[in-house]
Amino acid sequence: MAEFTMDLNDEQKEVRDWLHGFAADVIRPAAAEWDEREETPWPVIQEASKLGIYSLDFYAQQFFDPTGLGIPMTMEELFWGDAGIALSIVGTGLAAVGVLANGTEEQIGTWIPQMYGDVNDVKVAAFCSSEPDAGSDVASMRTRAVYDEAKDEWVLNGTKTWATNGGIANVHVVVASIDPELGSKGHASFIVPPNTPGLSQGQKFKKHGIRASHTAEVVLENVRVPGSCLLGGKDKLDERLARAREKAKKGGERVKNAAMATFEASRPAVGAMAVGTARAAYEEALEYAKTREQFGRPIIDNQGVAFQLADMRTQIDASRLLVWRASWMGTTGKKFENAEGSMSKLFASETAKKVTAQAIQILGGNGFTREYPVERMHRDAAIYTIFEGTSEIQRLVIARTLSGMSIR
């Protein structure tokens, strides 16, 4: 088992520097344009594919890094470049994690490559869990999956919302309810293959931030998928549902559902995204404070500015430490006894909002304009306290874990 360390090895440093160069040379110059266009930056994704950054092999290498630091390091560097473009590059990863967390080896080998496509024909994938009436409250999910035993097919009906790459994806991973009486325990995940009839894009959202990332509704109308598209297989599902029903009769312990398994695996990665955005805003503010003069001296000479920067850097480093600890724990099989995964996501996302707001304040009027990137970074940072579990949900998870009580 790898020991926890904050020191990257030579190979990790090489990857970090390579990603940083891509973020600086390719992502940042394109950031303002694609934020204004509010469109998926296909040319940037294709460039990432050409270099091997947008690929199954690269993310597998980082995912299986024995120290657990490969994914958070990758996320931080790409999101340092720009959150909207970076999310377009890594958004497929959430669907891939959904398959890795719940699928069989055969399903992993079949579907994850189709999520990325190849350098000549780049594809994306979407993970579809949230619904208009079921965001944080996943137990209220209305999308249904009904098994047609005669044809060995599952029939999906419902509407998903807030789906990154929803409707434009080659492969959709859809969470649906099998047994509504079991609430979240009655959920399962399904692969919807490319060009499956009945799946369509609903509303595309015009967002406050991360505007280069495509976010839309996904409508499922009598969508039929083969039985082999149930992640994990039907035997495993039947066993899990039987246990859940038995425990429900006894009022027993909670059982993890398919969506939660995906979110638990990805929350530290979201924390790393927030660290990248916060670090970018801090660096912009620091450079500005060192060069901007008022009353005959750089504004960093004033304690009011210098102390803000000191706090910003401290909070960023603390966030990274929490994220790396949670990532290391997840990779090495250590149980999150104190909800360390949720802690990392909570603290890092709140830090990103705070640091980007402080960066605007340090830049003053310039920070409020689109001529400087901190305005965009502040808009982007707002999402981290919302998606993949709001800050309030993270606090609830942490409080329940620490207390052992069913806090509501």
mmCIF file of C-alpha atoms in Angstrom:
data_model
loop_
_atom_site.group_PDB
_atom_site.id
_atom_site.type_symbol
_atom_site.label_atom_id
_atom_site.label_comp_id
_atom_site.label_asym_id
_atom_site.label_seq_id
_atom_site.Cartn_x
_atom_site.Cartn_y
_atom_site.Cartn_z
ATOM 1 C CA MET A 1 0.000 0.000 0.000
ATOM 2 C CA ALA A 2 1.361 3.427 -0.976
ATOM 3 C CA GLU A 3 2.107 5.725 1.947
ATOM 4 C CA PHE A 4 0.455 9.123 1.941
ATOM 5 C CA THR A 5 2.798 11.840 0.745
ATOM 6 C CA MET A 6 2.573 15.349 -0.641
ATOM 7 C CA ASP A 7 5.674 14.787 -2.757
ATOM 8 C CA LEU A 8 5.031 13.876 -6.373
ATOM 9 C CA ASN A 9 7.415 11.394 -7.938
ATOM 10 C CA ASP A 10 9.342 12.213 -11.115
ATOM 11 C CA GLU A 11 6.738 10.626 -13.406
ATOM 12 C CA GLN A 12 3.889 12.527 -11.732
ATOM 13 C CA LYS A 13 5.804 15.789 -11.998
ATOM 14 C CA GLU A 14 6.371 15.174 -15.692
ATOM 15 C CA VAL A 15 2.644 14.571 -16.248
ATOM 16 C CA ARG A 16 1.753 17.637 -14.168
ATOM 17 C CA ASP A 17 4.082 19.876 -16.172
ATOM 18 C CA TRP A 18 2.762 18.442 -19.454
ATOM 19 C CA LEU A 19 -0.837 19.155 -18.421
ATOM 20 C CA HIS A 20 0.077 22.613 -17.193
ATOM 21 C CA GLY A 21 1.643 23.401 -20.557
ATOM 22 C CA PHE A 22 -1.510 22.273 -22.375
ATOM 23 C CA ALA A 23 -3.684 24.336 -20.027
ATOM 24 C CA ALA A 24 -1.502 27.418 -20.502
ATOM 25 C CA ASP A 25 -0.930 27.133 -24.254
ATOM 26 C CA VAL A 26 -4.217 25.668 -25.527
ATOM 27 C CA ILE A 27 -6.994 26.044 -22.958
ATOM 28 C CA ARG A 28 -6.380 29.567 -21.627
ATOM 29 C CA PRO A 29 -6.108 31.322 -25.010
ATOM 30 C CA ALA A 30 -9.459 29.795 -26.009
ATOM 31 C CA ALA A 31 -11.282 30.321 -22.688
ATOM 32 C CA ALA A 32 -12.922 33.704 -23.251
ATOM 33 C CA GLU A 33 -14.108 32.825 -26.780
ATOM 34 C CA TRP A 34 -15.872 29.593 -25.812
ATOM 35 C CA ASP A 35 -17.328 31.159 -22.673
ATOM 36 C CA GLU A 36 -18.956 33.808 -24.876
ATOM 37 C CA ARG A 37 -20.074 31.277 -27.503
ATOM 38 C CA GLU A 38 -21.542 28.923 -24.878
ATOM 39 C CA GLU A 39 -20.727 25.953 -27.080
ATOM 40 C CA THR A 40 -18.791 22.726 -26.693
ATOM 41 C CA PRO A 41 -15.154 23.495 -27.681
ATOM 42 C CA TRP A 42 -14.728 20.565 -30.058
ATOM 43 C CA PRO A 43 -11.419 21.841 -31.502
ATOM 44 C CA VAL A 44 -9.867 21.957 -28.024
ATOM 45 C CA ILE A 45 -11.186 18.482 -27.159
ATOM 46 C CA GLN A 46 -9.759 17.173 -30.429
ATOM 47 C CA GLU A 47 -6.389 18.773 -29.647
ATOM 48 C CA ALA A 48 -6.495 17.092 -26.230
ATOM 49 C CA SER A 49 -7.240 13.821 -28.013
ATOM 50 C CA LYS A 50 -4.316 14.263 -30.402
ATOM 51 C CA LEU A 51 -1.962 14.736 -27.454
ATOM 52 C CA GLY A 52 -3.399 11.765 -25.580
ATOM 53 C CA ILE A 53 -4.998 13.795 -22.779
ATOM 54 C CA TYR A 54 -8.557 13.030 -23.871
ATOM 55 C CA SER A 55 -8.323 9.264 -23.961
ATOM 56 C CA LEU A 56 -9.248 6.156 -22.027
ATOM 57 C CA ASP A 57 -5.595 5.191 -21.645
ATOM 58 C CA PHE A 58 -4.587 8.478 -20.047
ATOM 59 C CA TYR A 59 -7.442 8.546 -17.540
ATOM 60 C CA ALA A 60 -6.947 4.864 -16.734
ATOM 61 C CA GLN A 61 -3.298 5.566 -15.945
ATOM 62 C CA GLN A 62 -4.258 8.403 -13.617
ATOM 63 C CA PHE A 63 -7.204 6.488 -12.104
ATOM 64 C CA PHE A 64 -4.989 3.518 -11.238
ATOM 65 C CA ASP A 65 -2.108 5.614 -9.904
ATOM 66 C CA PRO A 66 -1.338 3.702 -6.664
ATOM 67 C CA THR A 67 -0.865 6.954 -4.709
ATOM 68 C CA GLY A 68 -4.339 8.204 -5.679
ATOM 69 C CA LEU A 69 -2.911 11.553 -6.777
ATOM 70 C CA GLY A 70 -3.133 11.115 -10.552
ATOM 71 C CA ILE A 71 -6.756 12.233 -10.944
ATOM 72 C CA PRO A 72 -6.679 15.227 -8.543
ATOM 73 C CA MET A 73 -3.414 16.431 -10.071
ATOM 74 C CA THR A 74 -4.934 16.188 -13.563
ATOM 75 C CA MET A 75 -8.122 18.005 -12.555
ATOM 76 C CA GLU A 76 -6.286 20.823 -10.825
ATOM 77 C CA GLU A 77 -4.059 21.589 -13.808
ATOM 78 C CA LEU A 78 -6.818 21.447 -16.442
ATOM 79 C CA PHE A 79 -9.237 23.538 -14.384
ATOM 80 C CA TRP A 80 -6.448 26.005 -13.674
ATOM 81 C CA GLY A 81 -6.627 26.594 -17.426
ATOM 82 C CA ASP A 82 -10.398 27.159 -17.583
ATOM 83 C CA ALA A 83 -13.282 25.422 -15.841
ATOM 84 C CA GLY A 84 -15.734 25.399 -18.751
ATOM 85 C CA ILE A 85 -13.326 23.959 -21.301
ATOM 86 C CA ALA A 86 -11.826 21.568 -18.760
ATOM 87 C CA LEU A 87 -15.270 20.218 -17.895
ATOM 88 C CA SER A 88 -15.878 19.601 -21.594
ATOM 89 C CA ILE A 89 -12.668 17.575 -21.626
ATOM 90 C CA VAL A 90 -13.242 15.608 -18.406
ATOM 91 C CA GLY A 91 -17.066 15.458 -18.353
ATOM 92 C CA THR A 92 -17.008 12.079 -20.064
ATOM 93 C CA GLY A 93 -15.102 10.812 -17.041
ATOM 94 C CA LEU A 94 -18.192 10.948 -14.799
ATOM 95 C CA ALA A 95 -20.002 8.518 -17.093
ATOM 96 C CA ALA A 96 -16.874 6.369 -17.211
ATOM 97 C CA VAL A 97 -16.710 6.326 -13.397
ATOM 98 C CA GLY A 98 -20.371 5.284 -13.379
ATOM 99 C CA VAL A 99 -19.472 2.235 -15.472
ATOM 100 C CA LEU A 100 -16.320 1.485 -13.474
ATOM 101 C CA ALA A 101 -18.230 1.701 -10.174
ATOM 102 C CA ASN A 102 -21.167 -0.489 -11.205
ATOM 103 C CA GLY A 103 -20.317 -2.413 -14.376
ATOM 104 C CA THR A 104 -18.842 -5.807 -15.181
ATOM 105 C CA GLU A 105 -15.424 -6.189 -16.799
ATOM 106 C CA GLU A 106 -17.099 -6.903 -20.127
ATOM 107 C CA GLN A 107 -19.249 -3.759 -19.864
ATOM 108 C CA ILE A 108 -16.221 -1.665 -18.940
ATOM 109 C CA GLY A 109 -14.278 -2.970 -21.928
ATOM 110 C CA THR A 110 -17.198 -2.534 -24.323
ATOM 111 C CA TRP A 111 -18.580 0.882 -23.441
ATOM 112 C CA ILE A 112 -15.838 3.101 -22.056
ATOM 113 C CA PRO A 113 -13.833 3.142 -25.332
ATOM 114 C CA GLN A 114 -17.007 4.204 -27.164
ATOM 115 C CA MET A 115 -17.362 7.136 -24.798
ATOM 116 C CA TYR A 116 -14.147 8.728 -26.076
ATOM 117 C CA GLY A 117 -14.060 7.740 -29.720
ATOM 118 C CA ASP A 118 -10.677 8.336 -31.363
ATOM 119 C CA VAL A 119 -8.536 11.225 -32.520
ATOM 120 C CA ASN A 120 -10.278 11.340 -35.912
ATOM 121 C CA ASP A 121 -13.790 11.035 -34.507
ATOM 122 C CA VAL A 122 -13.939 12.418 -30.977
ATOM 123 C CA LYS A 123 -16.970 11.427 -28.875
ATOM 124 C CA VAL A 124 -18.292 12.392 -25.436
ATOM 125 C CA ALA A 125 -20.447 10.604 -22.851
ATOM 126 C CA ALA A 126 -23.072 11.715 -20.322
ATOM 127 C CA PHE A 127 -24.030 10.581 -16.828
ATOM 128 C CA CYS A 128 -27.743 11.200 -16.245
ATOM 129 C CA SER A 129 -28.967 11.119 -12.656
ATOM 130 C CA SER A 130 -30.611 14.424 -11.638
ATOM 131 C CA GLU A 131 -34.244 15.104 -12.488
ATOM 132 C CA PRO A 132 -36.499 18.177 -12.343
ATOM 133 C CA ASP A 133 -37.929 16.938 -9.007
ATOM 134 C CA ALA A 134 -34.977 14.835 -7.841
ATOM 135 C CA GLY A 135 -31.655 16.605 -7.450
ATOM 136 C CA SER A 136 -30.259 16.225 -3.944
ATOM 137 C CA ASP A 137 -33.322 14.119 -3.110
ATOM 138 C CA VAL A 138 -32.367 11.121 -5.265
ATOM 139 C CA ALA A 139 -35.016 8.969 -3.584
ATOM 140 C CA SER A 140 -37.672 10.982 -5.476
ATOM 141 C CA MET A 141 -36.394 9.812 -8.868
ATOM 142 C CA ARG A 142 -39.246 9.245 -11.331
ATOM 143 C CA THR A 143 -37.436 7.794 -14.319
ATOM 144 C CA ARG A 144 -38.534 4.164 -14.494
ATOM 145 C CA ALA A 145 -36.911 1.077 -15.913
ATOM 146 C CA VAL A 146 -39.213 -1.882 -16.570
ATOM 147 C CA TYR A 147 -37.906 -5.286 -17.610
ATOM 148 C CA ASP A 148 -39.438 -6.922 -20.671
ATOM 149 C CA GLU A 149 -38.584 -10.543 -19.949
ATOM 150 C CA ALA A 150 -39.863 -11.847 -23.299
ATOM 151 C CA LYS A 151 -37.372 -9.697 -25.222
ATOM 152 C CA ASP A 152 -34.698 -9.424 -22.507
ATOM 153 C CA GLU A 153 -34.890 -5.637 -22.785
ATOM 154 C CA TRP A 154 -35.255 -2.776 -20.327
ATOM 155 C CA VAL A 155 -37.703 0.015 -21.167
ATOM 156 C CA LEU A 156 -36.746 3.455 -19.849
ATOM 157 C CA ASN A 157 -39.103 6.414 -19.460
ATOM 158 C CA GLY A 158 -38.475 9.772 -17.799
ATOM 159 C CA THR A 159 -36.661 13.085 -18.005
ATOM 160 C CA LYS A 160 -33.154 13.806 -16.755
ATOM 161 C CA THR A 161 -31.756 17.270 -16.208
ATOM 162 C CA TRP A 162 -28.411 19.014 -15.604
ATOM 163 C CA ALA A 163 -26.681 16.340 -17.689
ATOM 164 C CA THR A 164 -23.193 17.309 -18.817
ATOM 165 C CA ASN A 165 -23.029 16.376 -22.531
ATOM 166 C CA GLY A 166 -26.685 15.354 -22.344
ATOM 167 C CA GLY A 167 -28.159 14.766 -25.797
ATOM 168 C CA ILE A 168 -24.857 15.229 -27.654
ATOM 169 C CA ALA A 169 -23.191 12.195 -26.065
ATOM 170 C CA ASN A 170 -22.347 9.028 -27.935
ATOM 171 C CA VAL A 171 -23.097 6.963 -24.824
ATOM 172 C CA HIS A 172 -25.484 7.918 -22.007
ATOM 173 C CA VAL A 173 -25.367 6.305 -18.564
ATOM 174 C CA VAL A 174 -28.847 6.633 -17.061
ATOM 175 C CA VAL A 175 -29.859 6.005 -13.443
ATOM 176 C CA ALA A 176 -33.454 4.784 -13.162
ATOM 177 C CA SER A 177 -35.807 3.394 -10.544
ATOM 178 C CA ILE A 178 -36.619 -0.316 -10.670
ATOM 179 C CA ASP A 179 -38.654 -0.438 -7.454
ATOM 180 C CA PRO A 180 -39.971 2.994 -6.364
ATOM 181 C CA GLU A 181 -41.065 1.627 -2.975
ATOM 182 C CA LEU A 182 -37.409 1.126 -2.060
ATOM 183 C CA GLY A 183 -36.535 4.754 -2.800
ATOM 184 C CA SER A 184 -32.858 5.200 -3.665
ATOM 185 C CA LYS A 185 -32.191 1.537 -2.834
ATOM 186 C CA GLY A 186 -34.319 0.528 -5.820
ATOM 187 C CA HIS A 187 -32.152 2.331 -8.401
ATOM 188 C CA ALA A 188 -29.928 0.875 -11.105
ATOM 189 C CA SER A 189 -27.718 2.263 -13.886
ATOM 190 C CA PHE A 190 -28.124 1.548 -17.589
ATOM 191 C CA ILE A 191 -26.080 2.099 -20.718
ATOM 192 C CA VAL A 192 -28.022 3.736 -23.550
ATOM 193 C CA PRO A 193 -26.016 2.931 -26.710
ATOM 194 C CA PRO A 194 -25.460 5.400 -29.558
ATOM 195 C CA ASN A 195 -28.489 6.231 -31.745
ATOM 196 C CA THR A 196 -30.969 4.409 -29.521
ATOM 197 C CA PRO A 197 -34.525 5.413 -30.537
ATOM 198 C CA GLY A 198 -36.509 7.362 -27.957
ATOM 199 C CA LEU A 199 -33.635 9.313 -26.403
ATOM 200 C CA SER A 200 -33.573 13.015 -27.260
ATOM 201 C CA GLN A 201 -32.134 16.264 -25.981
ATOM 202 C CA GLY A 202 -34.537 18.539 -24.176
ATOM 203 C CA GLN A 203 -33.729 22.059 -23.024
ATOM 204 C CA LYS A 204 -30.124 23.200 -23.286
ATOM 205 C CA PHE A 205 -29.335 25.433 -20.317
ATOM 206 C CA LYS A 206 -27.798 28.892 -20.614
ATOM 207 C CA LYS A 207 -25.652 28.989 -17.498
ATOM 208 C CA HIS A 208 -24.067 31.537 -15.175
ATOM 209 C CA GLY A 209 -20.677 29.839 -15.450
ATOM 210 C CA ILE A 210 -18.831 26.880 -17.036
ATOM 211 C CA ARG A 211 -20.527 28.016 -20.215
ATOM 212 C CA ALA A 212 -18.219 26.106 -22.574
ATOM 213 C CA SER A 213 -19.594 22.885 -21.100
ATOM 214 C CA HIS A 214 -22.826 21.580 -22.634
ATOM 215 C CA THR A 215 -25.583 21.029 -20.031
ATOM 216 C CA ALA A 216 -29.055 19.860 -21.050
ATOM 217 C CA GLU A 217 -32.118 17.788 -20.320
ATOM 218 C CA VAL A 218 -32.301 14.231 -21.627
ATOM 219 C CA VAL A 219 -35.756 12.893 -22.495
ATOM 220 C CA LEU A 220 -36.384 9.130 -22.497
ATOM 221 C CA GLU A 221 -39.539 7.936 -24.248
ATOM 222 C CA ASN A 222 -39.924 4.160 -24.361
ATOM 223 C CA VAL A 223 -36.177 3.765 -24.750
ATOM 224 C CA ARG A 224 -35.408 0.058 -25.152
ATOM 225 C CA VAL A 225 -31.944 -1.247 -24.307
ATOM 226 C CA PRO A 226 -30.712 -4.867 -24.253
ATOM 227 C CA GLY A 227 -30.578 -6.676 -20.927
ATOM 228 C CA SER A 228 -26.781 -6.577 -21.196
ATOM 229 C CA CYS A 229 -26.958 -2.782 -20.776
ATOM 230 C CA LEU A 230 -27.930 -3.069 -17.108
ATOM 231 C CA LEU A 231 -24.684 -2.247 -15.311
ATOM 232 C CA GLY A 232 -23.601 -5.112 -13.115
ATOM 233 C CA GLY A 233 -26.106 -7.544 -14.625
ATOM 234 C CA LYS A 234 -29.574 -8.702 -13.611
ATOM 235 C CA ASP A 235 -28.476 -11.430 -11.183
ATOM 236 C CA LYS A 236 -26.549 -8.903 -9.128
ATOM 237 C CA LEU A 237 -29.473 -6.457 -9.268
ATOM 238 C CA ASP A 238 -31.979 -9.098 -8.146
ATOM 239 C CA GLU A 239 -29.770 -10.033 -5.205
ATOM 240 C CA ARG A 240 -29.348 -6.413 -4.178
ATOM 241 C CA LEU A 241 -33.065 -5.658 -4.434
ATOM 242 C CA ALA A 242 -33.906 -8.777 -2.402
ATOM 243 C CA ARG A 243 -31.545 -7.662 0.369
ATOM 244 C CA ALA A 244 -32.979 -4.143 0.285
ATOM 245 C CA ARG A 245 -36.550 -5.450 0.544
ATOM 246 C CA GLU A 246 -35.640 -7.697 3.449
ATOM 247 C CA LYS A 247 -33.891 -4.889 5.290
ATOM 248 C CA ALA A 248 -36.796 -2.559 4.565
ATOM 249 C CA LYS A 249 -39.101 -5.035 6.301
ATOM 250 C CA LYS A 250 -36.774 -5.091 9.304
ATOM 251 C CA GLY A 251 -36.127 -1.348 9.215
ATOM 252 C CA GLY A 252 -32.474 -2.139 8.635
ATOM 253 C CA GLU A 253 -29.405 -0.246 7.470
ATOM 254 C CA ARG A 254 -29.174 1.876 4.374
ATOM 255 C CA VAL A 255 -27.863 0.421 1.124
ATOM 256 C CA LYS A 256 -25.780 2.378 -1.347
ATOM 257 C CA ASN A 257 -27.468 3.109 -4.663
ATOM 258 C CA ALA A 258 -25.930 3.332 -8.117
ATOM 259 C CA ALA A 259 -25.822 7.136 -8.289
ATOM 260 C CA MET A 260 -24.317 7.480 -4.823
ATOM 261 C CA ALA A 261 -21.585 4.969 -5.660
ATOM 262 C CA THR A 262 -20.596 7.161 -8.600
ATOM 263 C CA PHE A 263 -20.708 10.410 -6.609
ATOM 264 C CA GLU A 264 -18.674 9.003 -3.726
ATOM 265 C CA ALA A 265 -15.947 7.996 -6.165
ATOM 266 C CA SER A 266 -15.879 11.404 -7.862
ATOM 267 C CA ARG A 267 -16.281 13.986 -5.064
ATOM 268 C CA PRO A 268 -12.563 14.429 -4.317
ATOM 269 C CA ALA A 269 -12.034 14.981 -8.059
ATOM 270 C CA VAL A 270 -14.577 17.824 -7.954
ATOM 271 C CA GLY A 271 -12.650 19.251 -5.016
ATOM 272 C CA ALA A 272 -9.515 19.180 -7.180
ATOM 273 C CA MET A 273 -11.361 21.085 -9.925
ATOM 274 C CA ALA A 274 -12.223 23.758 -7.364
ATOM 275 C CA VAL A 275 -8.594 23.930 -6.234
ATOM 276 C CA GLY A 276 -7.511 24.561 -9.833
ATOM 277 C CA THR A 277 -9.953 27.443 -10.298
ATOM 278 C CA ALA A 278 -9.088 28.949 -6.919
ATOM 279 C CA ARG A 279 -5.356 28.724 -7.636
ATOM 280 C CA ALA A 280 -5.806 30.415 -11.008
ATOM 281 C CA ALA A 281 -7.697 33.322 -9.434
ATOM 282 C CA TYR A 282 -5.166 33.639 -6.625
ATOM 283 C CA GLU A 283 -2.251 33.793 -9.070
ATOM 284 C CA GLU A 284 -4.014 36.479 -11.126
ATOM 285 C CA ALA A 285 -4.676 38.514 -7.977
ATOM 286 C CA LEU A 286 -1.131 38.094 -6.685
ATOM 287 C CA GLU A 287 0.439 39.255 -9.947
ATOM 288 C CA TYR A 288 -1.966 42.185 -10.179
ATOM 289 C CA ALA A 289 -1.257 43.233 -6.593
ATOM 290 C CA LYS A 290 2.492 43.206 -7.247
ATOM 291 C CA THR A 291 2.248 45.358 -10.377
ATOM 292 C CA ARG A 292 -0.740 47.656 -9.743
ATOM 293 C CA GLU A 293 0.347 50.902 -8.075
ATOM 294 C CA GLN A 294 -1.784 53.271 -6.016
ATOM 295 C CA PHE A 295 -0.498 56.172 -3.931
ATOM 296 C CA GLY A 296 2.999 55.584 -5.287
ATOM 297 C CA ARG A 297 3.436 51.930 -4.339
ATOM 298 C CA PRO A 298 2.214 48.452 -5.314
ATOM 299 C CA ILE A 299 -1.077 47.634 -3.633
ATOM 300 C CA ILE A 300 0.417 44.450 -2.136
ATOM 301 C CA ASP A 301 2.355 46.767 0.214
ATOM 302 C CA ASN A 302 -0.953 47.374 1.982
ATOM 303 C CA GLN A 303 -1.795 44.877 4.721
ATOM 304 C CA GLY A 304 -5.451 44.873 3.656
ATOM 305 C CA VAL A 305 -4.418 43.310 0.327
ATOM 306 C CA ALA A 306 -1.447 41.256 1.499
ATOM 307 C CA PHE A 307 -3.413 39.589 4.285
ATOM 308 C CA GLN A 308 -6.185 38.636 1.838
ATOM 309 C CA LEU A 309 -3.620 36.955 -0.394
ATOM 310 C CA ALA A 310 -2.117 35.143 2.602
ATOM 311 C CA ASP A 311 -5.541 33.781 3.535
ATOM 312 C CA MET A 312 -6.284 32.812 -0.069
ATOM 313 C CA ARG A 313 -3.066 30.786 -0.406
ATOM 314 C CA THR A 314 -3.570 29.123 2.980
ATOM 315 C CA GLN A 315 -7.110 28.034 2.102
ATOM 316 C CA ILE A 316 -6.006 26.716 -1.299
ATOM 317 C CA ASP A 317 -3.212 24.638 0.207
ATOM 318 C CA ALA A 318 -5.552 23.298 2.913
ATOM 319 C CA SER A 319 -8.085 22.365 0.225
ATOM 320 C CA ARG A 320 -5.472 20.509 -1.779
ATOM 321 C CA LEU A 321 -4.360 18.597 1.317
ATOM 322 C CA LEU A 322 -7.935 17.463 2.045
ATOM 323 C CA VAL A 323 -8.474 16.469 -1.597
ATOM 324 C CA TRP A 324 -5.237 14.527 -1.841
ATOM 325 C CA ARG A 325 -5.905 12.755 1.470
ATOM 326 C CA ALA A 326 -9.376 11.675 0.325
ATOM 327 C CA SER A 327 -8.053 10.578 -3.069
ATOM 328 C CA TRP A 328 -5.276 8.547 -1.436
ATOM 329 C CA MET A 329 -7.770 6.955 0.972
ATOM 330 C CA GLY A 330 -10.123 6.013 -1.855
ATOM 331 C CA THR A 331 -7.344 4.447 -3.924
ATOM 332 C CA THR A 332 -5.733 2.532 -1.047
ATOM 333 C CA GLY A 333 -9.053 1.168 0.210
ATOM 334 C CA LYS A 334 -9.223 3.103 3.457
ATOM 335 C CA LYS A 335 -12.757 3.634 4.675
ATOM 336 C CA PHE A 336 -14.043 7.204 4.905
ATOM 337 C CA GLU A 337 -14.713 6.961 8.634
ATOM 338 C CA ASN A 338 -15.329 10.702 8.947
ATOM 339 C CA ALA A 339 -16.736 11.420 5.472
ATOM 340 C CA GLU A 340 -13.333 12.604 4.280
ATOM 341 C CA GLY A 341 -14.494 12.571 0.646
ATOM 342 C CA SER A 342 -17.354 14.958 1.395
ATOM 343 C CA MET A 343 -15.064 17.084 3.573
ATOM 344 C CA SER A 344 -12.657 17.570 0.686
ATOM 345 C CA LYS A 345 -15.382 18.547 -1.749
ATOM 346 C CA LEU A 346 -17.089 20.873 0.755
ATOM 347 C CA PHE A 347 -13.980 22.778 1.823
ATOM 348 C CA ALA A 348 -12.430 23.077 -1.635
ATOM 349 C CA SER A 349 -15.655 24.236 -3.314
ATOM 350 C CA GLU A 350 -16.367 26.844 -0.646
ATOM 351 C CA THR A 351 -12.747 27.990 -0.914
ATOM 352 C CA ALA A 352 -13.065 28.441 -4.684
ATOM 353 C CA LYS A 353 -16.097 30.709 -4.281
ATOM 354 C CA LYS A 354 -14.388 32.739 -1.570
ATOM 355 C CA VAL A 355 -11.003 33.048 -3.281
ATOM 356 C CA THR A 356 -12.430 34.067 -6.667
ATOM 357 C CA ALA A 357 -14.575 36.717 -4.960
ATOM 358 C CA GLN A 358 -11.494 38.035 -3.133
ATOM 359 C CA ALA A 359 -9.593 38.116 -6.427
ATOM 360 C CA ILE A 360 -12.260 40.382 -7.938
ATOM 361 C CA GLN A 361 -12.047 42.627 -4.891
ATOM 362 C CA ILE A 362 -8.265 42.927 -5.207
ATOM 363 C CA LEU A 363 -8.536 43.817 -8.896
ATOM 364 C CA GLY A 364 -11.281 46.330 -8.090
ATOM 365 C CA GLY A 365 -13.143 47.683 -11.102
ATOM 366 C CA ASN A 366 -10.906 45.725 -13.459
ATOM 367 C CA GLY A 367 -11.911 42.504 -11.741
ATOM 368 C CA PHE A 368 -15.545 43.233 -12.530
ATOM 369 C CA THR A 369 -14.918 43.355 -16.278
ATOM 370 C CA ARG A 370 -14.475 40.566 -18.812
ATOM 371 C CA GLU A 371 -11.136 42.047 -19.796
ATOM 372 C CA TYR A 372 -9.685 40.147 -16.829
ATOM 373 C CA PRO A 373 -10.285 36.404 -16.264
ATOM 374 C CA VAL A 374 -11.158 36.553 -12.549
ATOM 375 C CA GLU A 375 -14.728 37.583 -13.422
ATOM 376 C CA ARG A 376 -15.170 34.367 -15.407
ATOM 377 C CA MET A 377 -13.432 32.326 -12.708
ATOM 378 C CA HIS A 378 -15.843 33.677 -10.101
ATOM 379 C CA ARG A 379 -18.839 32.702 -12.240
ATOM 380 C CA ASP A 380 -17.351 29.265 -12.836
ATOM 381 C CA ALA A 381 -16.605 28.688 -9.144
ATOM 382 C CA ALA A 382 -20.279 28.922 -8.217
ATOM 383 C CA ILE A 383 -20.945 25.452 -9.638
ATOM 384 C CA TYR A 384 -18.621 23.625 -7.256
ATOM 385 C CA THR A 385 -20.917 24.153 -4.274
ATOM 386 C CA ILE A 386 -23.875 22.871 -6.313
ATOM 387 C CA PHE A 387 -23.126 19.914 -8.575
ATOM 388 C CA GLU A 388 -22.410 16.357 -7.416
ATOM 389 C CA GLY A 389 -23.891 17.193 -4.038
ATOM 390 C CA THR A 390 -24.472 20.731 -2.757
ATOM 391 C CA SER A 391 -22.476 22.066 0.171
ATOM 392 C CA GLU A 392 -25.544 21.514 2.311
ATOM 393 C CA ILE A 393 -25.662 17.844 1.302
ATOM 394 C CA GLN A 394 -21.939 17.471 2.053
ATOM 395 C CA ARG A 395 -22.510 18.898 5.529
ATOM 396 C CA LEU A 396 -25.413 16.509 6.007
ATOM 397 C CA VAL A 397 -23.257 13.531 4.982
ATOM 398 C CA ILE A 398 -20.467 14.638 7.311
ATOM 399 C CA ALA A 399 -22.821 15.279 10.232
ATOM 400 C CA ARG A 400 -24.533 11.911 9.839
ATOM 401 C CA THR A 401 -21.176 10.144 9.640
ATOM 402 C CA LEU A 402 -19.775 11.845 12.716
ATOM 403 C CA SER A 403 -22.912 11.507 14.827
ATOM 404 C CA GLY A 404 -24.323 8.213 13.634
ATOM 405 C CA MET A 405 -27.709 9.926 13.681
ATOM 406 C CA SER A 406 -30.236 10.228 10.837
ATOM 407 C CA ILE A 407 -30.033 14.028 10.724
ATOM 408 C CA ARG A 408 -32.505 15.763 8.420
#
